[in-house]
Coordinates of C-alpha atoms in Angstrom, one line a residue:
X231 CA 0.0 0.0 0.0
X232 CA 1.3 3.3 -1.0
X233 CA 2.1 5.9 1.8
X234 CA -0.6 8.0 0.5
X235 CA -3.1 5.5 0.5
X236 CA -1.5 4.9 4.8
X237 CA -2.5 8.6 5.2
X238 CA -5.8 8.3 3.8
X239 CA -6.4 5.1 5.9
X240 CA -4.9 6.4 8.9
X241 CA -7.3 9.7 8.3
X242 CA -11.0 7.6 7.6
X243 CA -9.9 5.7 11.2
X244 CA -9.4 9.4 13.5
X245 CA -13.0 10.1 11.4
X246 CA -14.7 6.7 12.5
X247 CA -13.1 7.3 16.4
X248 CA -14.5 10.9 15.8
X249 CA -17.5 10.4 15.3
X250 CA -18.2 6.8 17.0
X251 CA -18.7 4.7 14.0
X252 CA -17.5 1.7 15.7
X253 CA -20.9 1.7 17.2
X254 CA -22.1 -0.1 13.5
X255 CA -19.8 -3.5 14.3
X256 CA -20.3 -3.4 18.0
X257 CA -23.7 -2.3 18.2
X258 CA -23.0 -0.2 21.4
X259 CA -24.4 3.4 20.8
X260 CA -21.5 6.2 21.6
X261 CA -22.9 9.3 23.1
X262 CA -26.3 11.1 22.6
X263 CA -26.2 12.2 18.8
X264 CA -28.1 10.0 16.6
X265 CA -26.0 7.4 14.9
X266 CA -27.5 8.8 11.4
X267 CA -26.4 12.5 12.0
X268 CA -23.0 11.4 13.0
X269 CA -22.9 9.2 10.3
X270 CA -23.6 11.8 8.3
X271 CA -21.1 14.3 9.4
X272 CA -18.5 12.0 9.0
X273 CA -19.0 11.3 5.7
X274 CA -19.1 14.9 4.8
X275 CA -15.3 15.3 6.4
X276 CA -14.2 12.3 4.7
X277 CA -15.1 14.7 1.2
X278 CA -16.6 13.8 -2.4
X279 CA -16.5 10.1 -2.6
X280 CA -17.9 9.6 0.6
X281 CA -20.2 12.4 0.6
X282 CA -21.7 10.4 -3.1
X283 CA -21.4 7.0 -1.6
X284 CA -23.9 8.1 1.2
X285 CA -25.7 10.2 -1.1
X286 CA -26.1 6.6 -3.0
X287 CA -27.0 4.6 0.1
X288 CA -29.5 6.8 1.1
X289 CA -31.8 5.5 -1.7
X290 CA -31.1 2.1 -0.3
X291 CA -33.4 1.1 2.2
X292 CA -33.1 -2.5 1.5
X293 CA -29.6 -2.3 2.5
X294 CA -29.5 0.4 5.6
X295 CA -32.0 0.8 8.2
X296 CA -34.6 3.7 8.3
X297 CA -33.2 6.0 10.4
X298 CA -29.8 6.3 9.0
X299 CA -31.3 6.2 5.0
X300 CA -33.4 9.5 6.2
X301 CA -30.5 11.3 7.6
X302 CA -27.9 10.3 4.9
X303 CA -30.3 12.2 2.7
X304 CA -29.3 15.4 3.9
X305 CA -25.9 15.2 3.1
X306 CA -24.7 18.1 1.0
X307 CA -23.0 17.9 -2.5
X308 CA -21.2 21.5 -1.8
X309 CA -18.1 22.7 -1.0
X310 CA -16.3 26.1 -1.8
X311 CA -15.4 27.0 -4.8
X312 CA -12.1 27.1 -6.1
X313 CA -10.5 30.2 -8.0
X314 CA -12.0 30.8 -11.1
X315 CA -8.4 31.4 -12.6
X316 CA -7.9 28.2 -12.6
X317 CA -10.9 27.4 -14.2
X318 CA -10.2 29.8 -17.0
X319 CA -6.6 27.3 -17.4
X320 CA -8.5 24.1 -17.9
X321 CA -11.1 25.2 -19.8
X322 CA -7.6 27.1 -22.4
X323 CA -5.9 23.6 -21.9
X324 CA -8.9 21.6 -23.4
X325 CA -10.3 23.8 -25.8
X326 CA -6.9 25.2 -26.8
X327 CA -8.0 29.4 -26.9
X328 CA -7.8 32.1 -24.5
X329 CA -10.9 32.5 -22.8
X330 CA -11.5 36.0 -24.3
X331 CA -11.4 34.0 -27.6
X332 CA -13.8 31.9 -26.8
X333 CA -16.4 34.1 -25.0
X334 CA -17.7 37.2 -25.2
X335 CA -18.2 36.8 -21.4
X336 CA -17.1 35.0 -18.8
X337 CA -17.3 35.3 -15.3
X338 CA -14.7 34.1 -13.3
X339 CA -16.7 33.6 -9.6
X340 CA -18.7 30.1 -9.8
X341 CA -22.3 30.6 -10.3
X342 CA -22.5 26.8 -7.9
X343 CA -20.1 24.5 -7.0
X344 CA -20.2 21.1 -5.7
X345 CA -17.4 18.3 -5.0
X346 CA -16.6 17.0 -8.8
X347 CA -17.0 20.3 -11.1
X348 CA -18.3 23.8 -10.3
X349 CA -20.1 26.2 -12.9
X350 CA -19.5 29.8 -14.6
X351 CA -22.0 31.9 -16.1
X352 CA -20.7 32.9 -19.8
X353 CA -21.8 34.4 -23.1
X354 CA -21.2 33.1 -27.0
X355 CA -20.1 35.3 -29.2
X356 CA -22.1 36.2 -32.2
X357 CA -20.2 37.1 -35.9
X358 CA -17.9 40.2 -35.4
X359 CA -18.0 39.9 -31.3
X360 CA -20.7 41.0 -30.2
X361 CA -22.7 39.4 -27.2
X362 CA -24.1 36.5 -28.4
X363 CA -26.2 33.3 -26.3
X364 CA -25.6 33.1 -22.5
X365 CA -24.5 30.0 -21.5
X366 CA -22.6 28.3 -18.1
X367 CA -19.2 26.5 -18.5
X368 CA -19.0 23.2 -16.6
X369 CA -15.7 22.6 -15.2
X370 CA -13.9 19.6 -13.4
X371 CA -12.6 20.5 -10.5
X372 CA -9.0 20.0 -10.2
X373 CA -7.0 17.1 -9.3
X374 CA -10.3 15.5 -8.5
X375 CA -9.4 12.4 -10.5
X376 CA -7.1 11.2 -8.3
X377 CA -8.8 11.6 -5.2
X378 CA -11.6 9.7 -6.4
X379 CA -9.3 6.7 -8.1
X380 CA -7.4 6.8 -4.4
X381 CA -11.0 6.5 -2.6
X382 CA -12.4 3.9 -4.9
X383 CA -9.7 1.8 -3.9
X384 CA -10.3 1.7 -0.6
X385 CA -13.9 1.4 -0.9
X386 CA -13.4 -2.0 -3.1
X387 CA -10.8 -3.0 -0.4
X388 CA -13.2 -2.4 2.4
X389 CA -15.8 -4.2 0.4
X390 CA -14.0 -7.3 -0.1
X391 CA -13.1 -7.7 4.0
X392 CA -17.0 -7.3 4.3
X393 CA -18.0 -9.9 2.4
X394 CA -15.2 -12.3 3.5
X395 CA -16.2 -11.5 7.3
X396 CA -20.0 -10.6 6.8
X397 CA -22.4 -13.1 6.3
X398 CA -24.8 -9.9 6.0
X399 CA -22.6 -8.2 3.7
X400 CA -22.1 -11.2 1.8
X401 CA -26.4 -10.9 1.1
X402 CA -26.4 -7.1 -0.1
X403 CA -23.4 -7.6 -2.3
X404 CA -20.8 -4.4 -1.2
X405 CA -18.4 -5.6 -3.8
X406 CA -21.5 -5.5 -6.8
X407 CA -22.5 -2.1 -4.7
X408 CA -19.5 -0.2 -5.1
X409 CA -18.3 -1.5 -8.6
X410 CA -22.0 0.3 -10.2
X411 CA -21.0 3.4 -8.0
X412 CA -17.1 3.5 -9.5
X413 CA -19.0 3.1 -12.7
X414 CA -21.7 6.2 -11.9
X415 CA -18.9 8.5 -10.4
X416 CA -16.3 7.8 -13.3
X417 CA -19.4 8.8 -15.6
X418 CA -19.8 11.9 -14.1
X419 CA -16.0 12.9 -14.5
X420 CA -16.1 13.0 -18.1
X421 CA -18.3 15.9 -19.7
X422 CA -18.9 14.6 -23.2
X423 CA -20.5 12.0 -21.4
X424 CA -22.7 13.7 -19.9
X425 CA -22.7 15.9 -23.3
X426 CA -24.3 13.3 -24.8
X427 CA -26.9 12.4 -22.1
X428 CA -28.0 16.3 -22.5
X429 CA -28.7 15.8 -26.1
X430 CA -30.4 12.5 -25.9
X431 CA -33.0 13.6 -23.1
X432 CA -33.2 16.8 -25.3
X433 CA -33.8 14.8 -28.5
X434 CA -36.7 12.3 -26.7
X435 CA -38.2 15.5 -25.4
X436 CA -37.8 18.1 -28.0
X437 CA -41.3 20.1 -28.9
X438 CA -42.7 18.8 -25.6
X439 CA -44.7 21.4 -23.0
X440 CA -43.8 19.2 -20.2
X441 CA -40.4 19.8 -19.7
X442 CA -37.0 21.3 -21.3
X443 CA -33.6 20.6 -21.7
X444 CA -30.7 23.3 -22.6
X445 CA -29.0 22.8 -25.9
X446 CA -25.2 21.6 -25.7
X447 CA -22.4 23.5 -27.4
X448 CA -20.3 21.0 -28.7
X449 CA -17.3 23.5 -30.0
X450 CA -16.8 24.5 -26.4
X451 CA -17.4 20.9 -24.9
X452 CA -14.5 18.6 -24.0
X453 CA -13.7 16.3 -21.4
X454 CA -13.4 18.2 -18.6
X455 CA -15.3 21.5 -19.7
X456 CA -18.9 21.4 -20.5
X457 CA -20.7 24.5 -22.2
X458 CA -24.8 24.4 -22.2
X459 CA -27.7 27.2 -22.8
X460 CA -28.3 28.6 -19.8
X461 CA -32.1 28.2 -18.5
X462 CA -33.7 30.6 -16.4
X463 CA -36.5 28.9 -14.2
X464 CA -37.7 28.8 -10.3
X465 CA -36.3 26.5 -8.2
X466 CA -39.1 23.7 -7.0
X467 CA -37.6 24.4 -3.4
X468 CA -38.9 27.9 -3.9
X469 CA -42.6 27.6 -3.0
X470 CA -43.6 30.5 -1.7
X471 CA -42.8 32.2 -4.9
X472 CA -44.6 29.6 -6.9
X473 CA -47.9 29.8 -5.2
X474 CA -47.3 33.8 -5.5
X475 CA -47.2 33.4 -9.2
X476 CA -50.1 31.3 -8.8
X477 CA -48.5 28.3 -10.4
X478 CA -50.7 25.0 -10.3
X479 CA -49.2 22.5 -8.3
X480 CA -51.6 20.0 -9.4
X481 CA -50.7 20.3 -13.1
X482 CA -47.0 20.4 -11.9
X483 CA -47.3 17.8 -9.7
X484 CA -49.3 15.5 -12.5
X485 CA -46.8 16.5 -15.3
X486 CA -44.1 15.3 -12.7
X487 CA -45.5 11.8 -12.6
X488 CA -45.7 11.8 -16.4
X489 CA -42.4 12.7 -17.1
X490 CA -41.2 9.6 -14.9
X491 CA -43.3 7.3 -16.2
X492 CA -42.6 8.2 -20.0
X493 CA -38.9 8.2 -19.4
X494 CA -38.9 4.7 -17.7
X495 CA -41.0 2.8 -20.1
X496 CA -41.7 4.8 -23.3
X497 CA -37.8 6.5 -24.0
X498 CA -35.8 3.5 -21.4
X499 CA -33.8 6.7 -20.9
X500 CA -34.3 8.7 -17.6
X501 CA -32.6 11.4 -15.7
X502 CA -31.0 9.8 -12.4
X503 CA -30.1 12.8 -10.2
X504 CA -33.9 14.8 -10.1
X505 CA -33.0 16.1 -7.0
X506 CA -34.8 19.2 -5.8
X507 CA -31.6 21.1 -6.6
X508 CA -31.2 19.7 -10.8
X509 CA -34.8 21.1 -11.7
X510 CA -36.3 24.2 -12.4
X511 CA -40.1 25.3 -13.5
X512 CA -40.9 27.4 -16.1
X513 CA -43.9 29.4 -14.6
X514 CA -44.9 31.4 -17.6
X515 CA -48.1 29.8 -18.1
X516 CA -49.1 29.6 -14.2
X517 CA -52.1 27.5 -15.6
X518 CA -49.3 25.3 -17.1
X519 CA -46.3 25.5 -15.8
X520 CA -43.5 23.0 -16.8
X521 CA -40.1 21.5 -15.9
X522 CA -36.4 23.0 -17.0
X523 CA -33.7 20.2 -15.6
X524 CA -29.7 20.9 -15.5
X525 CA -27.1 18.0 -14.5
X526 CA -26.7 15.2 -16.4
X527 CA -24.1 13.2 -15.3
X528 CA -26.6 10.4 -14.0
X529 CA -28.9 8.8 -16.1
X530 CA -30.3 5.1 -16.7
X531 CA -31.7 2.6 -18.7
X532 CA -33.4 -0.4 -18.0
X533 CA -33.3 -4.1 -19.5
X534 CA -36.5 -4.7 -21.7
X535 CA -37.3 -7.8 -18.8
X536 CA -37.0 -5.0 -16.3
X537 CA -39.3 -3.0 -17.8
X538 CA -41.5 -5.6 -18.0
X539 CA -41.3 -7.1 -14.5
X540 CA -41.7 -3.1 -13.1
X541 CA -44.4 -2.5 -15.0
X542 CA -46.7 -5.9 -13.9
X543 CA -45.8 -4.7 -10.1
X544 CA -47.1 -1.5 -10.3
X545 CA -50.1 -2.9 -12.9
X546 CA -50.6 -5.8 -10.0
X547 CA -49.9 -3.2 -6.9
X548 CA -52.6 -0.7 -8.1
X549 CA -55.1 -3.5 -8.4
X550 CA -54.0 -4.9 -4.8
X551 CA -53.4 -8.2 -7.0
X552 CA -51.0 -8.8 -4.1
X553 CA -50.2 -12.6 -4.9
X554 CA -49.2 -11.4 -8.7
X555 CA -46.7 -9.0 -6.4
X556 CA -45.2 -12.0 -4.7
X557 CA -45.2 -14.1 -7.5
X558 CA -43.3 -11.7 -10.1
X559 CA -40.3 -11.5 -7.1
X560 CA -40.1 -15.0 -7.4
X561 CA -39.8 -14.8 -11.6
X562 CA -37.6 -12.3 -11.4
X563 CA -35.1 -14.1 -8.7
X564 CA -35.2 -11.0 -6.5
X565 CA -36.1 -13.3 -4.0
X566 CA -34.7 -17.0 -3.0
X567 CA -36.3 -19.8 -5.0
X568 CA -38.3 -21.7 -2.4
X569 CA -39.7 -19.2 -0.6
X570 CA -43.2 -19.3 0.3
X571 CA -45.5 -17.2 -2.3
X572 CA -48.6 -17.2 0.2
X573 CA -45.6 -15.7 2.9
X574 CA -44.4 -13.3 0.9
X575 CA -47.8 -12.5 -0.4
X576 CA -49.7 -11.5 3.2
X577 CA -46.5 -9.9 3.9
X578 CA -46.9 -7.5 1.0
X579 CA -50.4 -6.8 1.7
X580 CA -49.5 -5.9 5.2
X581 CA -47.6 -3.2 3.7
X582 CA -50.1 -2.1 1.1
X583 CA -53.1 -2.0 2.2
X584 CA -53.2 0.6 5.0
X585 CA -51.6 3.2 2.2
X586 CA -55.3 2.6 -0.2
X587 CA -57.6 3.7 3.1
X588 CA -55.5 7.1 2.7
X589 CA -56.6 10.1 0.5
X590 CA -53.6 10.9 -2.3
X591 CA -52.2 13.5 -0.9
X592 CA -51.1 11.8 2.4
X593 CA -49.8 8.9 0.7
X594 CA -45.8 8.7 1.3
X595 CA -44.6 6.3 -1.8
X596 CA -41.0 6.8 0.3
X597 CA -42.3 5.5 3.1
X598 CA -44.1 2.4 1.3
X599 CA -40.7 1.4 -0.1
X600 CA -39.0 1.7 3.0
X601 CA -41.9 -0.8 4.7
X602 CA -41.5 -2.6 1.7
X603 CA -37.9 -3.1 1.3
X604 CA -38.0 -4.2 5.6
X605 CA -40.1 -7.0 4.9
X606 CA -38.2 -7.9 2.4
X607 CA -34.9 -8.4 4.0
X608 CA -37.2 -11.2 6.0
X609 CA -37.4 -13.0 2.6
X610 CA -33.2 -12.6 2.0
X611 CA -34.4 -9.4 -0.8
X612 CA -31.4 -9.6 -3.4
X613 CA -30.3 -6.4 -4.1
X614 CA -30.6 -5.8 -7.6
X615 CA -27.4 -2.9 -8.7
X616 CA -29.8 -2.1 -12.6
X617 CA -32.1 -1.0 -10.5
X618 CA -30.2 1.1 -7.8
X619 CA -31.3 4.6 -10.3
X620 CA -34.4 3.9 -10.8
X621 CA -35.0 3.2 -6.8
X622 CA -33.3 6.4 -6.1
X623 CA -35.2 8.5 -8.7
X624 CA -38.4 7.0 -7.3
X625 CA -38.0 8.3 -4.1
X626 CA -36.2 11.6 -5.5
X627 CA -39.5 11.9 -7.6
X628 CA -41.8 12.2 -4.8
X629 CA -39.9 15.0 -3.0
X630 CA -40.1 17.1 -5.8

């Protein structure tokens, strides 16, 4: 092991001892903070791939009890920006101009930042200089690369003792865990990637009212610089201004559910990361307002017989067909050949059938998976990494 890898070791074990994280193998609590919030502090000192990795196992309530999914969610993707000279260098170095080449503006402070790449309001120029387009530059924050390729590491390293000591790690597969979050994280360090999910979720939703996607400049896009149109919406967080404008949150709210549904099984091609802070409305028709989104480095697709098998559970869970529920687990292998289908079946309907004596509005779909996903762990629940997005942009879906 290299010395820097001894320092980064040495560095996650004062942060466990911190913060009492020993509590999660010995199972004896460590002062009066919950074990969630310290859980989640820690993380946020241990910086990006941490911060992510939580981030990720918060949509995991199959793998991580209640309390600590709920708290992990607050973790916070933001950190200070760093100087925006030297985010005028990398984006010279990869698109090989001076900046004042390039654009007819740029502005050097970071319009948001966050632990992998921050962003700069800018302007195209049109023919013979003048102001053309506004746009925001994307850029990678450096060194991040090897920070993240260092922290990997460890996490496959750690993963591997856990499932040669754990016979409960060996169940929710760590090693299958962390190789789809290497392969999410790597995705999101490399721009044209996420280039090209802009244009596809453009392309599948160009001409529609329901939501927008910015354009992507391709001349000013490389691998670690990413130039988009830049939208102007409301934030979703912003309610208060919404209801001012007297936006309809019903029509918001019904376009919402749309939007997932036709990206899961019409396009097989859906944005991963609608967190609260990635979408915008566009509240120029209050009547009918609509979505703008921003941040694509997440996105995911489905295999046609996952498709299939989601769409019979939710066909078979809105008609309370709760047997069809148990047996489509047992098709699908999400749950051990052998086990009972009238077990599994009551199970599920202990779950489901309190939520259908509710009115709409005080249904919490998060809190049905979380019930869900408990009884399941009863019924050794195989955690299924294809569908790790689609569980977190489930849950992301109802908050917005």
């Amino acid at each position: 092991m290299k010395l820097s890898d001894l320092r980064r070791v040495w560095q996650i074990q004062r942060v466990v001892s911190r913060y009492g994280l020993r509590e999660f193998l010995d199972g004896k609590p460590r002062g009066t903070t919950p074990r969630g919030e310290r859980l989640r502090l820690a993380l946020e000192e241990l910086g990006p791939v941490f911060i992510k990795f939580g981030q990720a196992l918060s949509t995991r309530p199959d793998i991580v009890p209640a309390d600590i999914a709920q708290e992990l969610v607050k973790l916070q993707d933001r950190v200070p920006p760093f100087p925006g000279a030297q985010a005028r260098a990398i984006i010279e170095a990869e698109l090989g101009k001076p900046v004042s080449e390039l654009f007819a503006e740029f502005d050097e402070a970071a319009l948001a930042s966050a632990s992998v790449a921050q962003v700069h309001a800018a302007r195209l120029k049109n023919e013979g200089g003048e102001l053309g387009m506004e746009v925001v530059v994307k850029v990678i924050r450096p060194g991040v690369e090897k920070t993240i390729a260092a922290d990997i590491a460890l996490l496959h390293t750690l993963a591997e003792l856990a499932e040669t000591f754990s016979d409960t790690a060996r169940r929710i597969r760590p090693r299958a865990i962390v190789t789809e979050y290497e392969s999410i994280i790597l995705d999101e360090l490399d721009l044209m990637r996420e280039g090209a999910n802009a244009t596809q979720l453009r392309r599948n939703w160009l001409g529609s009212d329901l939501i927008y996607h910015p354009a992507v400049f391709w001349d000013f896009t490389r691998t670690r610089v990413l130039t988009l149109e830049r939208i102007h919406g409301i934030s979703v967080r912003e309610l208060d201004r919404l209801r001012a404008l007297g936006v309809d949150f019903q029509v918001l709210a019904e376009r919402g559910v749309e939007i997932f549904f036709k990206q899961t099984f019409t396009h097989n091609f859906f944005h991963a990361d609608m967190h609260a802070g990635n979408i915008f409305v566009d509240a120029s028709n209050p009547k009918k307002p609509s979505y703008l989104a921003v941040d694509f480095g997440i996105v995911g697709t489905l295999t046609p017989s996952d498709q299939r098998y989601l769409a019979e559970n939710f066909y078979a869970f809105f008609n309370r067909d709760y047997r069809r529920v148990a047996e489509l687990h047992l098709e699908s292998e999400w749950i051990p050949a052998g086990t009972r289908v009238e077990e599994f079946e009551s199970a599920i309907r202990t779950v489901c059938e309190p939520i259908f004596q509710r009115p709409l509005k005080d249904i919490s779909f998060g809190f049905f998976l979380l019930r869900l996903f408990q009884i399941a762990r009863r019924f050794n629940y195989q955690v299924q990494p294809q569908l790790v997005l689609l569980q977190k942009t489930l849950l992301q879906i109802e908050g917005l």
